[in-house]
mmCIF file of C-alpha atoms in Angstrom:
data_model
loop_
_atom_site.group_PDB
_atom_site.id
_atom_site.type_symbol
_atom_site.label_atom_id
_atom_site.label_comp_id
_atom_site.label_asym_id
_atom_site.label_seq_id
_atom_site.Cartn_x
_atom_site.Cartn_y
_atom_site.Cartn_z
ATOM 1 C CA UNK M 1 50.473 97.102 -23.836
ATOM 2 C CA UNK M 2 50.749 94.959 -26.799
ATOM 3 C CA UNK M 3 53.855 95.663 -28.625
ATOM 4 C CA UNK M 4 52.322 96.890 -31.840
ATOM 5 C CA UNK M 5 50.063 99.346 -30.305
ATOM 6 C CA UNK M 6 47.616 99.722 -27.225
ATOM 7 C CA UNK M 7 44.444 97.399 -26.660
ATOM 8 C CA UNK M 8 42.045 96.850 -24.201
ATOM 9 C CA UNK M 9 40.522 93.781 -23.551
ATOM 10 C CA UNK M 10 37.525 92.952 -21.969
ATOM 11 C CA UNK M 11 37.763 89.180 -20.621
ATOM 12 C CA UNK M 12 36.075 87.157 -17.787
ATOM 13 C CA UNK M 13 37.523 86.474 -14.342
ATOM 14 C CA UNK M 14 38.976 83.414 -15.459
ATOM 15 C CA UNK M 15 40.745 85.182 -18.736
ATOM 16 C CA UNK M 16 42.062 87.478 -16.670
ATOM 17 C CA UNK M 17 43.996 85.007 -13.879
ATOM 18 C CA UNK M 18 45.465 83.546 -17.114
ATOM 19 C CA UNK M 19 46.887 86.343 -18.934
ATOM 20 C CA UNK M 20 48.216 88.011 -15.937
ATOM 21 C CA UNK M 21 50.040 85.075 -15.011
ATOM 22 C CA UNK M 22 52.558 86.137 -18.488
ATOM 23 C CA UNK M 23 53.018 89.536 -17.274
ATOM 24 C CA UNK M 24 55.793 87.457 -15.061
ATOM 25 C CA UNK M 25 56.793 85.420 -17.727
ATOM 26 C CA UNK M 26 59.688 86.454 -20.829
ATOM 27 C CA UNK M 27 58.329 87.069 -23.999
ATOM 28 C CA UNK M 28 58.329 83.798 -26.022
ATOM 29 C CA UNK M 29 58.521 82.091 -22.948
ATOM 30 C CA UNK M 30 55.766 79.177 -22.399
ATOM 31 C CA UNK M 31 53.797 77.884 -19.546
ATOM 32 C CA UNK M 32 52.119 74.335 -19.709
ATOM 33 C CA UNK M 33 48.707 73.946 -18.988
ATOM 34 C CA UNK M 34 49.834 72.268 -16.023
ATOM 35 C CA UNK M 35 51.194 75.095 -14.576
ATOM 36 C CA UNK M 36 48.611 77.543 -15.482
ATOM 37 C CA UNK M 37 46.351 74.958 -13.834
ATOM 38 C CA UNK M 38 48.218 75.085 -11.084
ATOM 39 C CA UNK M 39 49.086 78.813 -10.366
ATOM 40 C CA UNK M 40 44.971 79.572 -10.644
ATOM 41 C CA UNK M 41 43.378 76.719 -9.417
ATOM 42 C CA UNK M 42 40.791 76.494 -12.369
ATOM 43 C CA UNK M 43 39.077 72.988 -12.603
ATOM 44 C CA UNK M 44 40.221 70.740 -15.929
ATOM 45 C CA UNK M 45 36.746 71.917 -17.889
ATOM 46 C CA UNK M 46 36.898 76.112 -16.684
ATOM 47 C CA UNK M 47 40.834 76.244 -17.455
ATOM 48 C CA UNK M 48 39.830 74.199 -20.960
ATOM 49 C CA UNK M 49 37.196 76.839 -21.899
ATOM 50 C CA UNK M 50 39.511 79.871 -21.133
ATOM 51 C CA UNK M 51 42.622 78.481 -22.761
ATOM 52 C CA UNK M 52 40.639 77.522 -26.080
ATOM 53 C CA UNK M 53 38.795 81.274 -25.743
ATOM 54 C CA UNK M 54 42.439 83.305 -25.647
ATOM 55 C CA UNK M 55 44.290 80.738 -28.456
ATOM 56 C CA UNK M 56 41.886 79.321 -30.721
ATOM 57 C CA UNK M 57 39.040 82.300 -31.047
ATOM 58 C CA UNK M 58 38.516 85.308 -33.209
ATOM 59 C CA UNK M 59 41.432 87.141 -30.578
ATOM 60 C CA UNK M 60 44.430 85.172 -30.476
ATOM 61 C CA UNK M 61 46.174 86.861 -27.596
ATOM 62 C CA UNK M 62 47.933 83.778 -26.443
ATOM 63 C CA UNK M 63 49.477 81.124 -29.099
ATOM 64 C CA UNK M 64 49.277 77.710 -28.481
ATOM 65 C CA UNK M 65 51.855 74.335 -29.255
ATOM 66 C CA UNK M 66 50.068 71.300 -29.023
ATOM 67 C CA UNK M 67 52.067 68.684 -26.970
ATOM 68 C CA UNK M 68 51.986 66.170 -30.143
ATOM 69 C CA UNK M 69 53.322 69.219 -32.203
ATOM 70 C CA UNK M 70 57.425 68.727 -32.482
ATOM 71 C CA UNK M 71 58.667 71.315 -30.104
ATOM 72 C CA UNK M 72 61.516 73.567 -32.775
ATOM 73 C CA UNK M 73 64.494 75.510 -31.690
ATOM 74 C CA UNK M 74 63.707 78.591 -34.343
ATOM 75 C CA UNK M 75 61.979 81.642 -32.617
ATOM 76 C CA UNK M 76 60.868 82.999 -35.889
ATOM 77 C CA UNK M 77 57.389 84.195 -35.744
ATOM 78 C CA UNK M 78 56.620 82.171 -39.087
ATOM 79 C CA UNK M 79 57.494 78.968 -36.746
ATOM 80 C CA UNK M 80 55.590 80.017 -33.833
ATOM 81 C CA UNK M 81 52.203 80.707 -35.618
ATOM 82 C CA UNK M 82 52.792 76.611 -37.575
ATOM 83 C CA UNK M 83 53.093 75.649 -33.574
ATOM 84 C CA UNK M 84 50.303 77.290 -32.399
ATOM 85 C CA UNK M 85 47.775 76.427 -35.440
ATOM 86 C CA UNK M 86 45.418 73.775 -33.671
ATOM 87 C CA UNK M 87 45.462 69.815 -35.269
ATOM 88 C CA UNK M 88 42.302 67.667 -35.635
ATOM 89 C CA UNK M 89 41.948 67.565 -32.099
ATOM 90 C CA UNK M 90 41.585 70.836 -30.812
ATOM 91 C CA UNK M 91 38.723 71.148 -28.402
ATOM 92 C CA UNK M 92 41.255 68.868 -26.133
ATOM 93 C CA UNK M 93 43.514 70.207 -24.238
ATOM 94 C CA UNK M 94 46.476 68.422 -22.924
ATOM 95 C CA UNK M 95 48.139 68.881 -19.493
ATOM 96 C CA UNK M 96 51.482 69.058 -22.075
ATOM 97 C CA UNK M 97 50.065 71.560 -24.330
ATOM 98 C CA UNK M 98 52.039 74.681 -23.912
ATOM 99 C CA UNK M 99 50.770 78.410 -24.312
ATOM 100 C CA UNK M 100 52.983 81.791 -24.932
ATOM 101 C CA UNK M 101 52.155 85.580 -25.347
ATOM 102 C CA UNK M 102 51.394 86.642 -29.059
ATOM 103 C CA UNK M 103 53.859 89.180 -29.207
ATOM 104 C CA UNK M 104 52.770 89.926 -33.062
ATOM 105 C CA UNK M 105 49.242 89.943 -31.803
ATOM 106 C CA UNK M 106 47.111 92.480 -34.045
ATOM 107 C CA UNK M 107 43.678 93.739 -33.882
ATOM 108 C CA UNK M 108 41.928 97.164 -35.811
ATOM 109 C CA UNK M 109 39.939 97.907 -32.670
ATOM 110 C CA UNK M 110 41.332 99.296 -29.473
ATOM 111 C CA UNK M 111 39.014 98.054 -27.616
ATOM 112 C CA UNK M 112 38.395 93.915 -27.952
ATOM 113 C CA UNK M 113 35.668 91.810 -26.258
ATOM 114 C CA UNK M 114 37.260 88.225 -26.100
ATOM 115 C CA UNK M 115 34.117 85.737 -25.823
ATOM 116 C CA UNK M 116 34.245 82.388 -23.659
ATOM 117 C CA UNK M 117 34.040 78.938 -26.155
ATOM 118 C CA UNK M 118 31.239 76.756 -24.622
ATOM 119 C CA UNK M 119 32.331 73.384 -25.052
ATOM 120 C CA UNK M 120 29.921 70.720 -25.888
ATOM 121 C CA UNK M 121 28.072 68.136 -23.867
ATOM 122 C CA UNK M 122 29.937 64.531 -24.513
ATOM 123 C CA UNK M 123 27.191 61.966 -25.209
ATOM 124 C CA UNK M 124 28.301 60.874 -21.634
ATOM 125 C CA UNK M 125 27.765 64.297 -19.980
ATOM 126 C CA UNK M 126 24.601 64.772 -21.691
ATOM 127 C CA UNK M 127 23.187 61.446 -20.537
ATOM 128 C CA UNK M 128 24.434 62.138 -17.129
ATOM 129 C CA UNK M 129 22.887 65.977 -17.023
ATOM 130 C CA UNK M 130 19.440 63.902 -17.959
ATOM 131 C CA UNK M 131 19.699 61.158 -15.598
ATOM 132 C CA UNK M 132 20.148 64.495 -13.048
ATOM 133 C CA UNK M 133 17.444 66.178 -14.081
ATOM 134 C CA UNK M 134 15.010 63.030 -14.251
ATOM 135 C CA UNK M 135 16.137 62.416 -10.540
ATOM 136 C CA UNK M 136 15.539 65.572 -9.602
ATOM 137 C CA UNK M 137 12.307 65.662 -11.016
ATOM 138 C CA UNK M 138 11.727 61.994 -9.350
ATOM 139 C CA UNK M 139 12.352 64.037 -6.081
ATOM 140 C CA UNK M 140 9.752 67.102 -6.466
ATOM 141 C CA UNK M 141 7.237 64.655 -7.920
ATOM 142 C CA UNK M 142 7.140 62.095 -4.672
ATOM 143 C CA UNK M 143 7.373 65.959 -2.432
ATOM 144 C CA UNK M 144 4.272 67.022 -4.265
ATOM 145 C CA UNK M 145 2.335 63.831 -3.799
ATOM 146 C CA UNK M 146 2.696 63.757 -0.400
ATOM 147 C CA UNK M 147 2.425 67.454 0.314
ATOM 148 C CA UNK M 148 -1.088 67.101 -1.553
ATOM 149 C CA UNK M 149 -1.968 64.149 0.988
ATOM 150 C CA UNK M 150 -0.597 65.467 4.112
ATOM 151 C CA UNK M 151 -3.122 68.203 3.406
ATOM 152 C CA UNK M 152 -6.218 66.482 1.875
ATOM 153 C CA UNK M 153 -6.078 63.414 3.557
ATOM 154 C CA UNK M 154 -8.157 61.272 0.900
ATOM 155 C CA UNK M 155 -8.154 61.887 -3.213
ATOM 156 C CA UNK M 156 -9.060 60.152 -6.214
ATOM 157 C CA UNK M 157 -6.727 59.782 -8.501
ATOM 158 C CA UNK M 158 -7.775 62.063 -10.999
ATOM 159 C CA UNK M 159 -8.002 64.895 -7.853
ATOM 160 C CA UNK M 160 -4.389 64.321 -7.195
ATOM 161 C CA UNK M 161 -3.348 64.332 -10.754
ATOM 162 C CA UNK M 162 -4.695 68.016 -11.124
ATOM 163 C CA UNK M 163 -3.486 69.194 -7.467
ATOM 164 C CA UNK M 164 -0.068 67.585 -8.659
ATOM 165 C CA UNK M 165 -1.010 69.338 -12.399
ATOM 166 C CA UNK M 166 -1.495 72.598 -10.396
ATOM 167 C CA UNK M 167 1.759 73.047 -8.234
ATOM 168 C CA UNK M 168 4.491 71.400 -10.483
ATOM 169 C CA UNK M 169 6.237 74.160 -12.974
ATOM 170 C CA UNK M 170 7.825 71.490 -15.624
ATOM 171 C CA UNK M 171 5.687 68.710 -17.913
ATOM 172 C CA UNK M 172 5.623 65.443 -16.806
ATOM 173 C CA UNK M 173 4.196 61.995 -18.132
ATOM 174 C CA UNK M 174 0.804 61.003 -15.856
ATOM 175 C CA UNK M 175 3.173 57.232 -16.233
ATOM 176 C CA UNK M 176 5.472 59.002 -14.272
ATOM 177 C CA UNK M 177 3.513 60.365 -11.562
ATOM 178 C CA UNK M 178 2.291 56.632 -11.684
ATOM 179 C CA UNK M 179 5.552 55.470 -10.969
ATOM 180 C CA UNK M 180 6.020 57.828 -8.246
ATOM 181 C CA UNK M 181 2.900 57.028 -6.734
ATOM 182 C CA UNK M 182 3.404 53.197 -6.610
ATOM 183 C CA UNK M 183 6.672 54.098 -4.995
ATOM 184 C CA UNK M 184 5.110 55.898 -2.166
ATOM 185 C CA UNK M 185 3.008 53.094 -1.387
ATOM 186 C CA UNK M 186 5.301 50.632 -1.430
ATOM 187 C CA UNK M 187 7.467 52.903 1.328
ATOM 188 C CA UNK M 188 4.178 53.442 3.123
ATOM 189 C CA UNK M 189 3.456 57.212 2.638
ATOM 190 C CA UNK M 190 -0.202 56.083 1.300
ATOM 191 C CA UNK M 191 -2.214 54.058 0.552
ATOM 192 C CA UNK M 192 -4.985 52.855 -1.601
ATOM 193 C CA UNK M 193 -8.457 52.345 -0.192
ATOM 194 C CA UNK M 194 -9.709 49.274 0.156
ATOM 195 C CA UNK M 195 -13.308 50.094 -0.953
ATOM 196 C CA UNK M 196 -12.160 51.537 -4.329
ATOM 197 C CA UNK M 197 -8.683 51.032 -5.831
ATOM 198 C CA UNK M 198 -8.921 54.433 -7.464
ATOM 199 C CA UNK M 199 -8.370 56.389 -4.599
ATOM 200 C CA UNK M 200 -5.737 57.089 -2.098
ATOM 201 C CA UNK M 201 -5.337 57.771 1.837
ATOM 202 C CA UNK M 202 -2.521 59.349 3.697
ATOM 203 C CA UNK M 203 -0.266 57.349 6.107
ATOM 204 C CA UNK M 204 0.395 59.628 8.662
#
């Protein structure tokens, strides 16, 4: 119950470990993000998502201060809202930053969705989601050349290409299969025959 009227909200698991945690807490009280790290166990990026979804969205039910905001001993709701209105960098959220109940919280439905903030990628994460997806792909590659072998014994190239073509479900670069194939050799899962360079034998 919302002191200027009933609302229900419709939030995620994590959403809902957060707000419950201020049903124990006074009105106009704060908890760090620290401690609502703590009390729910979220990881850094999860509790980062769900803090900036209930303070910064379209459904402010929680207001935020910034640790580099100057904390202020007025409790006027004027003050609270200049606390709580995020600086340049708000996708960040500090271990410092504190969080309260928006006791002057208003809304003209009853009944209020409150959407999850998807953070992006950092050029670092990105390059380190492809790096995991190349090596992944590295993986099924060398599993579906020797799969192919293990079972035909002796291809051409071109035959293993299209068998390799035929049981993969993502693109790939024939330089890459290349690659992958050289590799194999080199650890002695086939080999090339020695009558024609274009074709390849299983190692058993």
């Amino acid at each position: 119950m919302f002191p200027k009227g009933k609302k229900e909200l419709y939030v995620s698991l994590f959403q809902t470990a957060v707000l419950l945690l201020f049903n124990s807490v006074d009105i106009g009280c704060c908890l760090s993000s620290s401690e609502i790290s703590e009390r729910t166990g979220l990881t850094q990026n999860d509790l980062n998502t769900t803090l900036l979804s209930l303070s910064m969205g379209k459904v402010k039910v929680l207001l935020r201060q910034a640790a580099s905001t100057p904390s202020s001993s007025s409790s006027s709701t004027e003050e609270a809202d200049k606390q709580a209105k995020p600086t340049t960098a708000t996708k960040e959220i500090s271990k410092d930053d504190k969080f309260s109940f928006n006791k002057d919280f208003t809304y003209k439905l009853v009944r209020i969705k409150i959407t999850s903030i998807q953070l992006k990628e950092t050029v670092e994460e990105q390059q380190k989601t492809t790096d995991g997806v190349f090596q992944d792909r590295q993986y099924q590659i060398d599993a579906a050349i020797v799969r192919i072998m293990k079972t035909r014994k002796k291809l051409t190239h071109a035959l293993l290409m299209s068998d390799i073509l035929s049981q993969l479900k993502f693109q790939f670069k024939p330089a890459d299969v290349k690659k992958r194939i050289e590799s194999l050799i080199e650890r002695e899962y086939i080999e090339r025959d020695t009558t024609n360079a274009n074709t390849y034998t299983y190692l058993a």
